[in-house]
CSV table of C-alpha atoms in Angstrom, one decimal:
chain,number,residue,atom,x,y,z
A,1,MET,CA,0.0,0.0,0.0
A,2,THR,CA,1.0,3.6,-0.5
A,3,TRP,CA,-0.5,6.4,1.5
A,4,LEU,CA,-0.8,10.0,0.3
A,5,ILE,CA,-0.4,12.5,3.1
A,6,THR,CA,-1.7,16.0,2.1
A,7,GLY,CA,0.0,18.7,4.2
A,8,GLY,CA,2.7,16.2,4.7
A,9,ALA,CA,5.5,18.7,5.3
A,10,GLY,CA,3.6,20.6,8.0
A,11,TYR,CA,4.0,20.3,11.7
A,12,ILE,CA,1.5,17.5,12.2
A,13,GLY,CA,1.9,16.0,8.7
A,14,ALA,CA,5.6,15.5,9.1
A,15,HIS,CA,5.1,13.7,12.3
A,16,VAL,CA,2.5,11.4,10.6
A,17,ALA,CA,4.9,10.8,7.7
A,18,ARG,CA,7.7,9.8,10.1
A,19,VAL,CA,5.5,7.4,12.2
A,20,MET,CA,4.1,5.8,9.0
A,21,THR,CA,7.4,5.2,7.4
A,22,GLU,CA,8.9,3.9,10.7
A,23,ALA,CA,6.0,1.4,10.8
A,24,GLY,CA,6.9,0.2,7.3
A,25,GLU,CA,4.2,2.0,5.3
A,26,ARG,CA,5.0,3.6,2.0
A,27,VAL,CA,4.2,7.3,1.9
A,28,VAL,CA,4.1,10.2,-0.5
A,29,ALA,CA,3.6,13.8,0.7
A,30,LEU,CA,1.7,16.6,-1.1
A,31,ASP,CA,2.2,20.1,0.3
A,32,ASP,CA,2.1,23.6,-1.2
A,33,LEU,CA,4.8,24.6,1.4
A,34,SER,CA,2.9,27.7,2.5
A,35,ALA,CA,3.3,26.5,6.1
A,36,GLY,CA,5.3,23.3,5.5
A,37,ASP,CA,9.0,22.6,5.4
A,38,ALA,CA,10.4,20.0,3.1
A,39,ALA,CA,13.3,19.4,5.5
A,40,ARG,CA,10.9,17.9,8.0
A,41,LEU,CA,10.2,14.9,5.8
A,42,PRO,CA,12.1,11.6,6.0
A,43,ASP,CA,14.6,11.2,3.1
A,44,GLU,CA,12.6,8.2,1.7
A,45,VAL,CA,9.3,10.2,1.4
A,46,PRO,CA,8.8,11.8,-2.0
A,47,LEU,CA,7.4,15.4,-1.8
A,48,VAL,CA,5.1,16.7,-4.5
A,49,GLN,CA,4.7,20.5,-4.2
A,50,GLY,CA,1.2,21.6,-5.0
A,51,SER,CA,-2.3,22.2,-3.7
A,52,SER,CA,-5.2,19.9,-3.0
A,53,LEU,CA,-7.3,22.4,-5.0
A,54,ASP,CA,-5.4,21.3,-8.2
A,55,GLY,CA,-7.6,18.4,-9.4
A,56,GLU,CA,-5.3,17.5,-12.4
A,57,LEU,CA,-2.3,17.4,-10.1
A,58,LEU,CA,-4.1,15.2,-7.6
A,59,LYS,CA,-5.0,12.7,-10.4
A,60,ARG,CA,-1.4,12.5,-11.5
A,61,VAL,CA,-0.1,12.0,-8.0
A,62,LEU,CA,-2.6,9.2,-7.2
A,63,ALA,CA,-1.8,7.4,-10.4
A,64,GLU,CA,2.0,7.9,-10.5
A,65,HIS,CA,2.5,6.8,-6.9
A,66,ALA,CA,-0.1,4.0,-7.0
A,67,VAL,CA,-1.8,5.5,-4.0
A,68,THR,CA,-4.2,3.2,-2.2
A,69,GLY,CA,-5.1,5.3,0.8
A,70,VAL,CA,-5.2,9.0,1.8
A,71,LEU,CA,-4.5,10.9,5.0
A,72,HIS,CA,-5.9,14.4,4.4
A,73,LEU,CA,-4.3,17.0,6.7
A,74,ALA,CA,-3.8,20.0,4.4
A,75,ALA,CA,-6.0,22.9,5.6
A,76,ARG,CA,-5.8,26.4,6.8
A,77,LYS,CA,-6.4,26.4,10.6
A,78,GLN,CA,-6.1,29.8,12.3
A,79,VAL,CA,-9.4,30.8,14.0
A,80,ALA,CA,-8.9,34.6,13.8
A,81,GLU,CA,-7.8,34.4,10.1
A,82,SER,CA,-11.0,32.3,9.4
A,83,VAL,CA,-13.1,35.0,10.9
A,84,ALA,CA,-11.4,37.7,8.8
A,85,GLN,CA,-11.3,35.5,5.6
A,86,PRO,CA,-14.2,33.1,5.7
A,87,ALA,CA,-14.5,32.7,1.9
A,88,ARG,CA,-10.8,31.7,1.7
A,89,TYR,CA,-11.3,29.1,4.4
A,90,TYR,CA,-14.3,27.6,2.8
A,91,ARG,CA,-12.6,27.6,-0.6
A,92,GLU,CA,-9.4,26.0,0.6
A,93,ASN,CA,-10.6,23.7,3.4
A,94,VAL,CA,-13.9,22.5,1.8
A,95,GLY,CA,-13.1,23.1,-1.9
A,96,GLY,CA,-9.7,21.4,-1.6
A,97,LEU,CA,-11.3,18.4,0.2
A,98,ALA,CA,-14.0,18.2,-2.5
A,99,ALA,CA,-11.4,18.1,-5.3
A,100,LEU,CA,-9.4,15.5,-3.5
A,101,LEU,CA,-12.4,13.3,-2.9
A,102,ASP,CA,-13.4,13.5,-6.6
A,103,ALA,CA,-9.9,12.3,-7.5
A,104,VAL,CA,-10.0,9.6,-4.9
A,105,ALA,CA,-13.3,8.3,-6.2
A,106,GLU,CA,-12.2,8.4,-9.8
A,107,ALA,CA,-9.1,6.4,-8.9
A,108,GLY,CA,-11.1,3.8,-7.0
A,109,ILE,CA,-9.2,4.4,-3.7
A,110,GLY,CA,-11.1,3.0,-0.8
A,111,ARG,CA,-9.4,4.4,2.3
A,112,PHE,CA,-9.6,8.0,3.6
A,113,VAL,CA,-8.6,9.6,6.9
A,114,PHE,CA,-9.7,13.2,7.5
A,115,SER,CA,-8.0,15.6,9.8
A,116,SER,CA,-10.9,17.2,11.7
A,117,SER,CA,-10.9,19.3,14.9
A,118,ALA,CA,-12.6,19.6,18.3
A,119,ALA,CA,-13.6,23.0,16.9
A,120,VAL,CA,-16.6,21.3,15.4
A,121,TYR,CA,-18.2,21.2,18.9
A,122,GLY,CA,-18.0,24.9,19.6
A,123,ASN,CA,-18.4,25.6,23.3
A,124,PRO,CA,-20.6,22.8,24.7
A,125,ASP,CA,-21.5,23.1,28.4
A,126,VAL,CA,-20.4,19.6,29.4
A,127,ASP,CA,-17.6,18.2,31.6
A,128,LEU,CA,-16.5,15.7,29.0
A,129,ILE,CA,-17.0,16.0,25.2
A,130,THR,CA,-17.9,12.7,23.5
A,131,GLU,CA,-18.4,12.1,19.8
A,132,ASP,CA,-22.1,12.3,20.4
A,133,THR,CA,-22.0,15.8,21.9
A,134,PRO,CA,-23.9,18.1,19.5
A,135,CYS,CA,-21.7,20.0,17.0
A,136,ALA,CA,-22.2,23.8,17.0
A,137,PRO,CA,-19.0,25.5,15.7
A,138,VAL,CA,-18.5,29.1,16.6
A,139,ASN,CA,-16.1,30.2,13.9
A,140,PRO,CA,-15.6,29.6,10.1
A,141,TYR,CA,-12.6,27.3,10.8
A,142,GLY,CA,-14.8,25.0,12.9
A,143,GLU,CA,-17.6,25.2,10.3
A,144,THR,CA,-15.3,24.1,7.5
A,145,LYS,CA,-14.1,21.1,9.5
A,146,LEU,CA,-17.7,20.1,10.3
A,147,ALA,CA,-18.7,20.6,6.6
A,148,GLY,CA,-15.6,18.5,5.7
A,149,GLU,CA,-16.8,15.7,7.9
A,150,TRP,CA,-20.2,15.7,6.2
A,151,LEU,CA,-18.6,15.7,2.8
A,152,VAL,CA,-16.2,12.8,3.7
A,153,ARG,CA,-19.1,10.7,5.0
A,154,ALA,CA,-21.3,11.4,2.0
A,155,ALA,CA,-18.5,10.6,-0.5
A,156,GLY,CA,-17.7,7.4,1.5
A,157,ARG,CA,-21.3,6.3,1.1
A,158,ALA,CA,-21.5,7.3,-2.5
A,159,HIS,CA,-18.3,5.7,-3.6
A,160,GLY,CA,-17.7,2.9,-1.2
A,161,ILE,CA,-14.8,4.6,0.6
A,162,ALA,CA,-14.1,3.6,4.2
A,163,THR,CA,-13.5,6.7,6.2
A,164,VAL,CA,-12.2,7.9,9.6
A,165,CYS,CA,-12.6,11.5,10.8
A,166,LEU,CA,-10.2,12.4,13.7
A,167,ARG,CA,-11.3,15.3,15.9
A,168,TYR,CA,-8.0,16.7,17.3
A,169,PHE,CA,-8.0,18.5,20.6
A,170,ASN,CA,-5.1,20.9,21.4
A,171,VAL,CA,-1.8,19.7,19.9
A,172,ALA,CA,1.6,20.4,21.4
A,173,GLY,CA,5.1,19.1,21.6
A,174,ALA,CA,7.5,17.5,19.1
A,175,ALA,CA,8.8,14.0,18.5
A,176,ALA,CA,12.2,15.5,17.7
A,177,PRO,CA,13.5,19.1,17.8
A,178,GLU,CA,13.6,19.4,14.0
A,179,LEU,CA,9.9,18.6,13.7
A,180,ALA,CA,8.8,21.3,16.2
A,181,ASP,CA,6.0,23.8,15.6
A,182,THR,CA,7.8,26.9,14.3
A,183,GLY,CA,4.7,29.1,14.2
A,184,VAL,CA,3.4,31.2,17.1
A,185,PHE,CA,-0.3,30.4,16.8
A,186,ASN,CA,-0.7,27.7,19.5
A,187,ILE,CA,-0.4,28.5,23.2
A,188,VAL,CA,2.9,26.8,24.0
A,189,PRO,CA,5.0,28.5,21.2
A,190,MET,CA,3.1,31.8,21.9
A,191,VAL,CA,4.2,31.7,25.5
A,192,PHE,CA,7.8,30.8,24.5
A,193,ASP,CA,7.7,33.8,22.1
A,194,ARG,CA,6.6,36.3,24.8
A,195,LEU,CA,9.2,35.0,27.2
A,196,ALA,CA,11.9,35.4,24.6
A,197,ARG,CA,10.9,39.0,24.1
A,198,GLY,CA,11.1,39.6,27.8
A,199,GLU,CA,7.3,39.8,28.2
A,200,ALA,CA,5.1,38.1,30.6
A,201,PRO,CA,2.6,35.4,29.4
A,202,ARG,CA,-1.0,36.5,29.0
A,203,VAL,CA,-4.0,34.9,30.6
A,204,PHE,CA,-7.3,35.8,29.1
A,205,GLY,CA,-9.7,35.8,32.0
A,206,ASP,CA,-9.1,34.3,35.5
A,207,ASP,CA,-12.7,34.3,36.7
A,208,TYR,CA,-14.1,31.3,34.9
A,209,PRO,CA,-16.0,28.6,36.9
A,210,THR,CA,-12.9,26.3,37.0
A,211,PRO,CA,-10.7,25.3,39.9
A,212,ASP,CA,-8.2,28.2,39.4
A,213,GLY,CA,-10.4,30.5,37.4
A,214,THR,CA,-8.6,30.0,34.0
A,215,CYS,CA,-9.8,28.0,31.0
A,216,VAL,CA,-9.3,24.2,31.0
A,217,ARG,CA,-8.3,22.4,27.9
A,218,ASP,CA,-7.3,18.9,26.7
A,219,TYR,CA,-3.8,18.7,25.3
A,220,VAL,CA,-2.4,15.9,23.2
A,221,HIS,CA,1.3,15.3,22.2
A,222,VAL,CA,1.8,15.5,18.5
A,223,ALA,CA,3.6,12.1,18.6
A,224,ASP,CA,0.5,10.5,20.1
A,225,LEU,CA,-1.6,12.2,17.4
A,226,ALA,CA,0.7,10.8,14.7
A,227,GLU,CA,0.3,7.3,16.2
A,228,ALA,CA,-3.5,7.8,16.1
A,229,HIS,CA,-3.2,8.3,12.3
A,230,LEU,CA,-1.2,5.2,11.9
A,231,ALA,CA,-3.8,3.3,13.9
A,232,ALA,CA,-6.6,4.7,11.8
A,233,ALA,CA,-4.7,3.7,8.6
A,234,ARG,CA,-4.1,0.2,9.9
A,235,ARG,CA,-7.8,0.0,10.8
A,236,LEU,CA,-8.8,0.9,7.3
A,237,SER,CA,-6.4,-1.8,5.9
A,238,GLY,CA,-7.5,-4.5,8.3
A,239,PRO,CA,-10.3,-7.1,8.4
A,240,GLU,CA,-12.6,-4.6,10.2
A,241,ALA,CA,-12.3,-2.0,7.4
A,242,GLY,CA,-15.5,-0.4,6.1
A,243,GLY,CA,-18.1,2.2,6.9
A,244,ASP,CA,-17.1,5.4,8.7
A,245,LEU,CA,-15.7,6.3,12.1
A,246,THR,CA,-15.6,9.6,13.9
A,247,LEU,CA,-13.2,9.8,16.9
A,248,ASN,CA,-11.9,12.3,19.4
A,249,ILE,CA,-8.1,12.4,19.7
A,250,GLY,CA,-7.1,13.7,23.1
A,251,ARG,CA,-6.0,12.6,26.6
A,252,GLY,CA,-9.3,13.0,28.3
A,253,GLU,CA,-7.6,15.1,31.0
A,254,GLY,CA,-8.1,18.8,31.6
A,255,VAL,CA,-5.2,21.2,32.1
A,256,SER,CA,-5.8,24.8,33.1
A,257,VAL,CA,-3.9,27.8,31.6
A,258,ARG,CA,-2.3,28.4,34.9
A,259,GLU,CA,-1.2,24.8,35.2
A,260,LEU,CA,0.3,24.9,31.7
A,261,LEU,CA,2.2,28.1,32.5
A,262,THR,CA,3.6,26.5,35.6
A,263,ALA,CA,4.8,23.6,33.5
A,264,ILE,CA,6.4,26.0,31.0
A,265,GLY,CA,8.1,27.9,33.8
A,266,GLU,CA,9.6,24.7,35.2
A,267,VAL,CA,11.1,23.8,31.8
A,268,THR,CA,12.3,27.3,30.8
A,269,GLY,CA,13.3,28.5,34.2
A,270,ASP,CA,11.3,31.7,33.5
A,271,ARG,CA,8.6,31.8,36.1
A,272,ARG,CA,7.5,35.4,35.8
A,273,PRO,CA,3.8,35.8,36.7
A,274,PRO,CA,1.4,36.2,33.9
A,275,VAL,CA,-0.6,39.3,33.0
A,276,VAL,CA,-4.3,38.8,33.3
A,277,GLU,CA,-6.3,40.4,30.6
A,278,ALA,CA,-10.0,40.4,29.7
A,279,ARG,CA,-11.7,37.3,28.5
A,280,ARG,CA,-11.7,36.6,24.8
A,281,PRO,CA,-15.1,36.3,23.2
A,282,GLY,CA,-16.1,32.7,22.6
A,283,ASP,CA,-13.7,31.0,25.0
A,284,ALA,CA,-15.3,28.1,26.8
A,285,PRO,CA,-14.5,27.6,30.4
A,286,ARG,CA,-13.7,23.9,29.8
A,287,ALA,CA,-13.2,21.8,26.7
A,288,VAL,CA,-12.0,18.2,27.5
A,289,GLY,CA,-12.7,15.3,25.3
A,290,SER,CA,-13.3,11.6,25.9
A,291,ALA,CA,-11.0,9.4,23.9
A,292,GLU,CA,-12.6,6.1,25.0
A,293,ARG,CA,-14.1,5.5,21.5
A,294,ALA,CA,-10.6,5.8,19.9
A,295,ALA,CA,-9.3,3.3,22.5
A,296,ALA,CA,-12.1,0.9,21.7
A,297,GLU,CA,-12.0,1.2,17.9
A,298,LEU,CA,-8.3,1.7,17.2
A,299,GLY,CA,-6.6,0.4,20.3
A,300,TRP,CA,-5.0,3.8,20.7
A,301,ARG,CA,-4.4,5.9,23.8
A,302,ALA,CA,-2.3,9.0,24.3
A,303,ARG,CA,0.9,8.0,26.2
A,304,ARG,CA,2.7,11.3,26.8
A,305,GLY,CA,1.8,14.0,29.3
A,306,VAL,CA,2.1,17.7,29.5
A,307,PRO,CA,5.7,17.8,30.9
A,308,GLU,CA,6.9,15.9,27.9
A,309,MET,CA,4.9,18.1,25.5
A,310,VAL,CA,6.4,21.3,27.0
A,311,SER,CA,9.9,20.0,27.3
A,312,SER,CA,10.0,18.6,23.7
A,313,ALA,CA,8.5,21.9,22.4
A,314,TRP,CA,11.2,23.8,24.3
A,315,GLN,CA,13.9,21.8,22.7
A,316,GLY,CA,12.4,22.6,19.3
A,317,ARG,CA,12.3,26.2,20.2
A,318,LEU,CA,16.0,26.2,21.1
A,319,ARG,CA,16.9,24.5,17.9
A,320,HIS,CA,15.0,26.8,15.6
A,321,HIS,CA,15.2,30.1,17.5
A,322,GLY,CA,17.6,29.9,20.4
A,323,ALA,CA,16.5,30.7,23.9
């Protein structure tokens, strides 16, 4: 089998490519390199530079590399940007997925894993989010992921494609320093960036109905997330393949912003107190997901905790940016 990973040179995609190849799977990556880095990919993984919006390119890649399964990670994913540019997000996230599914159906490929997000849930008022929690996204990014899930399932039914939709919670860490997240859009690298500039971390609201007043989130190590993709791919290649699955990918444990900042201070040695600012619109007090269905269906559980996420991300920061 050969698996196509779209967005394969990105932060998450490159981790998936490494885990897949280390497990003996053949992989080809497609990435427009707008956010990816070809140097992240293992030497044995061919990279095709291009967009999932390019239907003719997709057909050529699927044929030339004899692709038999697809892991679709390519997408724009910044919430604020999606609010400012909703049409772009729908065009690239949903339009790119539609073009890819057309090519997959035409090629007769029967396995498809879709990178979704816990953003599909919005801000549910529940202690633990399960896959049966109603979806009510609160921004265009989350809307495109939910629409993507609908499209994946519909294409699966129409063309006999076995599908898995993985709803990621908050991703952090690095399996190796060279694979680290080099952007400053997620909370851990954002805090690193502020500390590097001599600024205190920011806390947006400390009066939430949580144990320490700050928002509580579910964090998953990117290496665990990559292993979930491998498990999903293996599931679609095994005797139980068929139909569709939708699974939360997280640890099922809540970590508050203050707890995360404490962990960052222990790793970096910079324990300056945070600056408390006003709440941000739309932030839920708590968003923690149950991963029990992933354990039951894939035999997968997250194995790495917050200290490992923070320390590995810090090593990546030192490699790419210095202290």
